[in-house]
Amino acid sequence: MARPKEFDPHAALKVAMETFRRRGYEGTSVQDLVDALGINRSSMYAAFGSKHDLYLKALERYSADEKAKAEHDLAGDGPALPALRAFLLSYVDAALTDPERNGCLVTHGVLERVPCDPEATTRLRAALRGMEDAYAALLLRARTNGELAPGTDVKSAARFLVTFTQGLRVMEKAADREYLIEAVDQALSVFRARAAAADPAGDEATPDERAAG
């Protein structure tokens, strides 16, 4: 007799996370989750609690994964603004290679669950703060490297990037690559303008430098 497949709660949580990302909280029924997880309702409740409990756990897992990606991709000692551009374009690439363009669970959650769901709101705000911290660390490096004006308010600039990123994640569902790349480069032009204002005697950037910046 074949041995039953062992239940893996970590793998199951990832499946639930993707189900909520694809369908949204309200659009995901308990039956959708049961079908996706391949277990019965009693097993789901025993492992994760209610649908809402599972959603909160999925949010925490997704947010931790996104924070780890940001910290990894934005870390280093080299030029900061090219790293920032590459990071933003990685979202564009991921979206455009997803046939369903499922988007970002945090972005969906902000639109769907804030402020009506206090527990989700707490987790979503924490996720956004995590992104803000990752951006702030990068921008501090950029300021230290001379890529930004010495007086640049890193915290304010990081919040601008969080806001822009959330808008980008929404527009990924509707726009094409050219549109999204132009949006990224326009956002980054704010930082290039600050650097140029700080060093008006500096050489004008070449097209390749502008693309990298």
CSV table of C-alpha atoms in Angstrom, one decimal:
chain,number,residue,atom,x,y,z
A,1,MET,CA,0.0,0.0,0.0
A,2,ALA,CA,1.4,3.4,-1.0
A,3,ARG,CA,2.4,5.6,1.9
A,4,PRO,CA,0.3,8.8,2.1
A,5,LYS,CA,2.2,11.9,1.0
A,6,GLU,CA,3.4,13.9,4.0
A,7,PHE,CA,1.8,17.3,4.5
A,8,ASP,CA,4.3,20.1,4.2
A,9,PRO,CA,2.9,23.2,5.9
A,10,HIS,CA,5.6,25.5,4.4
A,11,ALA,CA,4.8,24.4,0.9
A,12,ALA,CA,1.1,24.6,1.6
A,13,LEU,CA,1.5,28.2,2.8
A,14,LYS,CA,3.2,29.1,-0.4
A,15,VAL,CA,0.3,27.6,-2.4
A,16,ALA,CA,-2.2,29.6,-0.3
A,17,MET,CA,-0.1,32.7,-0.8
A,18,GLU,CA,-0.2,32.3,-4.5
A,19,THR,CA,-4.0,31.6,-4.4
A,20,PHE,CA,-4.7,34.8,-2.5
A,21,ARG,CA,-2.3,36.7,-4.8
A,22,ARG,CA,-4.2,35.4,-7.9
A,23,ARG,CA,-7.8,35.8,-6.6
A,24,GLY,CA,-7.6,38.3,-3.8
A,25,TYR,CA,-9.0,37.8,-0.3
A,26,GLU,CA,-12.7,38.2,-1.1
A,27,GLY,CA,-12.4,36.3,-4.3
A,28,THR,CA,-10.8,33.3,-2.6
A,29,SER,CA,-13.3,30.9,-1.0
A,30,VAL,CA,-12.4,28.2,1.6
A,31,GLN,CA,-13.2,25.7,-1.1
A,32,ASP,CA,-10.6,27.4,-3.4
A,33,LEU,CA,-8.0,27.0,-0.7
A,34,VAL,CA,-8.9,23.4,0.0
A,35,ASP,CA,-8.7,22.5,-3.7
A,36,ALA,CA,-5.4,24.3,-4.1
A,37,LEU,CA,-3.9,22.7,-1.0
A,38,GLY,CA,-5.2,19.3,-1.7
A,39,ILE,CA,-6.4,18.7,1.8
A,40,ASN,CA,-9.8,18.7,3.5
A,41,ARG,CA,-11.3,21.5,5.4
A,42,SER,CA,-10.7,20.0,8.8
A,43,SER,CA,-7.0,19.6,8.0
A,44,MET,CA,-6.7,23.1,6.7
A,45,TYR,CA,-8.4,24.5,9.9
A,46,ALA,CA,-6.1,22.3,12.1
A,47,ALA,CA,-3.0,23.5,10.3
A,48,PHE,CA,-3.7,27.2,9.7
A,49,GLY,CA,-7.0,28.2,11.4
A,50,SER,CA,-9.7,30.1,9.6
A,51,LYS,CA,-9.4,31.5,6.0
A,52,HIS,CA,-8.5,34.9,7.6
A,53,ASP,CA,-5.8,33.3,9.8
A,54,LEU,CA,-4.4,31.7,6.7
A,55,TYR,CA,-4.5,35.0,4.8
A,56,LEU,CA,-2.5,36.7,7.6
A,57,LYS,CA,0.1,34.0,7.6
A,58,ALA,CA,0.3,34.2,3.8
A,59,LEU,CA,0.8,38.0,4.1
A,60,GLU,CA,3.6,37.5,6.6
A,61,ARG,CA,5.4,34.9,4.4
A,62,TYR,CA,5.0,37.1,1.3
A,63,SER,CA,6.2,40.2,3.0
A,64,ALA,CA,9.2,38.4,4.5
A,65,ASP,CA,10.1,37.1,1.0
A,66,GLU,CA,9.8,40.5,-0.6
A,67,LYS,CA,11.9,42.2,2.2
A,68,ALA,CA,14.6,39.5,1.7
A,69,LYS,CA,14.6,40.1,-2.0
A,70,ALA,CA,14.9,43.9,-1.6
A,71,GLU,CA,17.7,43.6,1.0
A,72,HIS,CA,19.6,41.2,-1.3
A,73,ASP,CA,19.1,43.1,-4.6
A,74,LEU,CA,19.8,46.5,-3.1
A,75,ALA,CA,22.8,45.6,-1.0
A,76,GLY,CA,26.4,46.1,-2.0
A,77,ASP,CA,29.1,48.8,-2.1
A,78,GLY,CA,28.8,49.7,-5.8
A,79,PRO,CA,26.8,52.5,-7.4
A,80,ALA,CA,23.4,52.6,-5.9
A,81,LEU,CA,21.1,54.2,-8.5
A,82,PRO,CA,21.9,51.5,-11.2
A,83,ALA,CA,21.1,48.9,-8.6
A,84,LEU,CA,17.8,50.7,-7.8
A,85,ARG,CA,16.9,50.7,-11.5
A,86,ALA,CA,17.7,47.0,-11.9
A,87,PHE,CA,15.6,46.2,-8.9
A,88,LEU,CA,12.5,48.1,-10.1
A,89,LEU,CA,12.9,46.6,-13.6
A,90,SER,CA,13.0,43.1,-12.0
A,91,TYR,CA,9.3,43.7,-11.0
A,92,VAL,CA,8.5,44.7,-14.5
A,93,ASP,CA,10.2,41.6,-15.9
A,94,ALA,CA,8.5,39.3,-13.4
A,95,ALA,CA,5.1,40.8,-14.2
A,96,LEU,CA,5.4,40.6,-18.0
A,97,THR,CA,6.5,36.9,-17.8
A,98,ASP,CA,3.5,36.0,-15.7
A,99,PRO,CA,0.7,35.2,-18.2
A,100,GLU,CA,-2.0,36.1,-15.6
A,101,ARG,CA,-0.2,39.2,-14.3
A,102,ASN,CA,-1.2,38.3,-10.7
A,103,GLY,CA,0.7,41.3,-9.3
A,104,CYS,CA,1.7,41.9,-5.7
A,105,LEU,CA,-0.1,40.5,-2.6
A,106,VAL,CA,0.8,43.5,-0.6
A,107,THR,CA,-0.5,45.9,-3.2
A,108,HIS,CA,-3.7,43.9,-3.5
A,109,GLY,CA,-4.1,43.8,0.2
A,110,VAL,CA,-3.7,47.6,0.6
A,111,LEU,CA,-6.4,48.1,-2.0
A,112,GLU,CA,-8.7,45.4,-0.6
A,113,ARG,CA,-8.2,45.1,3.2
A,114,VAL,CA,-7.1,48.6,4.5
A,115,PRO,CA,-8.5,49.9,6.7
A,116,CYS,CA,-11.4,47.5,7.1
A,117,ASP,CA,-9.2,44.6,8.4
A,118,PRO,CA,-7.1,45.9,11.3
A,119,GLU,CA,-4.9,42.8,11.6
A,120,ALA,CA,-4.1,42.8,7.9
A,121,THR,CA,-3.6,46.5,8.0
A,122,THR,CA,-0.9,46.1,10.7
A,123,ARG,CA,0.9,43.5,8.6
A,124,LEU,CA,0.6,45.5,5.3
A,125,ARG,CA,1.9,48.7,6.9
A,126,ALA,CA,4.8,46.7,8.4
A,127,ALA,CA,5.6,45.3,4.9
A,128,LEU,CA,5.6,48.8,3.5
A,129,ARG,CA,7.9,50.0,6.2
A,130,GLY,CA,10.3,47.1,5.4
A,131,MET,CA,10.5,48.3,1.8
A,132,GLU,CA,11.0,51.8,3.0
A,133,ASP,CA,13.9,50.7,5.2
A,134,ALA,CA,15.5,48.8,2.3
A,135,TYR,CA,15.2,51.9,0.0
A,136,ALA,CA,16.5,54.2,2.7
A,137,ALA,CA,19.6,52.1,3.2
A,138,LEU,CA,20.2,52.2,-0.6
A,139,LEU,CA,19.6,55.9,-0.8
A,140,LEU,CA,22.0,56.6,2.1
A,141,ARG,CA,24.6,54.7,0.2
A,142,ALA,CA,23.8,56.8,-2.9
A,143,ARG,CA,24.2,60.0,-0.9
A,144,THR,CA,27.5,58.8,0.6
A,145,ASN,CA,28.7,57.9,-2.9
A,146,GLY,CA,27.9,61.3,-4.3
A,147,GLU,CA,25.0,60.0,-6.5
A,148,LEU,CA,22.6,62.2,-4.6
A,149,ALA,CA,22.9,65.8,-3.3
A,150,PRO,CA,24.4,66.0,0.2
A,151,GLY,CA,21.2,67.4,1.7
A,152,THR,CA,18.9,64.8,0.2
A,153,ASP,CA,16.2,63.7,2.7
A,154,VAL,CA,16.7,59.9,2.5
A,155,LYS,CA,13.6,59.1,4.5
A,156,SER,CA,11.4,61.2,2.3
A,157,ALA,CA,13.0,59.9,-0.8
A,158,ALA,CA,12.5,56.3,0.4
A,159,ARG,CA,8.8,57.0,1.0
A,160,PHE,CA,8.5,58.4,-2.6
A,161,LEU,CA,10.0,55.1,-3.9
A,162,VAL,CA,7.6,53.0,-1.8
A,163,THR,CA,4.6,55.0,-3.2
A,164,PHE,CA,6.0,54.8,-6.8
A,165,THR,CA,6.6,51.0,-6.4
A,166,GLN,CA,3.0,50.4,-5.3
A,167,GLY,CA,1.8,52.4,-8.3
A,168,LEU,CA,4.1,50.4,-10.6
A,169,ARG,CA,2.8,47.1,-9.2
A,170,VAL,CA,-0.8,48.3,-10.1
A,171,MET,CA,0.2,49.4,-13.6
A,172,GLU,CA,2.0,46.1,-14.3
A,173,LYS,CA,-1.4,44.6,-14.8
A,174,ALA,CA,-2.4,46.9,-17.7
A,175,ALA,CA,0.7,48.5,-19.3
A,176,ASP,CA,3.3,47.2,-21.7
A,177,ARG,CA,7.1,47.0,-21.2
A,178,GLU,CA,7.9,50.4,-22.9
A,179,TYR,CA,5.3,52.2,-20.7
A,180,LEU,CA,6.7,50.7,-17.5
A,181,ILE,CA,10.3,51.3,-18.3
A,182,GLU,CA,9.6,54.9,-19.2
A,183,ALA,CA,7.8,55.3,-15.8
A,184,VAL,CA,10.8,53.8,-13.9
A,185,ASP,CA,13.3,56.1,-15.7
A,186,GLN,CA,11.0,59.1,-15.1
A,187,ALA,CA,10.9,58.3,-11.4
A,188,LEU,CA,14.7,58.0,-11.3
A,189,SER,CA,15.2,61.3,-13.1
A,190,VAL,CA,14.1,62.9,-9.9
A,191,PHE,CA,17.3,61.6,-8.3
A,192,ARG,CA,19.5,62.4,-11.2
A,193,ALA,CA,18.2,66.0,-11.2
A,194,ARG,CA,19.1,66.3,-7.5
A,195,ALA,CA,22.6,65.0,-8.2
A,196,ALA,CA,23.0,67.4,-11.1
A,197,ALA,CA,21.8,70.3,-9.0
A,198,ALA,CA,24.4,69.5,-6.4
A,199,ASP,CA,27.2,69.4,-9.0
A,200,PRO,CA,26.2,71.8,-11.8
A,201,ALA,CA,29.7,71.8,-13.2
A,202,GLY,CA,29.7,68.1,-13.6
A,203,ASP,CA,29.8,66.5,-17.1
A,204,GLU,CA,26.5,65.8,-18.7
A,205,ALA,CA,25.6,62.1,-18.5
A,206,THR,CA,25.9,60.0,-21.6
A,207,PRO,CA,22.8,58.1,-22.9
A,208,ASP,CA,24.3,54.9,-21.5
A,209,GLU,CA,24.8,56.6,-18.1
A,210,ARG,CA,21.3,57.9,-18.0
A,211,ALA,CA,19.9,54.4,-18.7
A,212,ALA,CA,22.1,52.9,-16.0
A,213,GLY,CA,21.2,55.7,-13.6
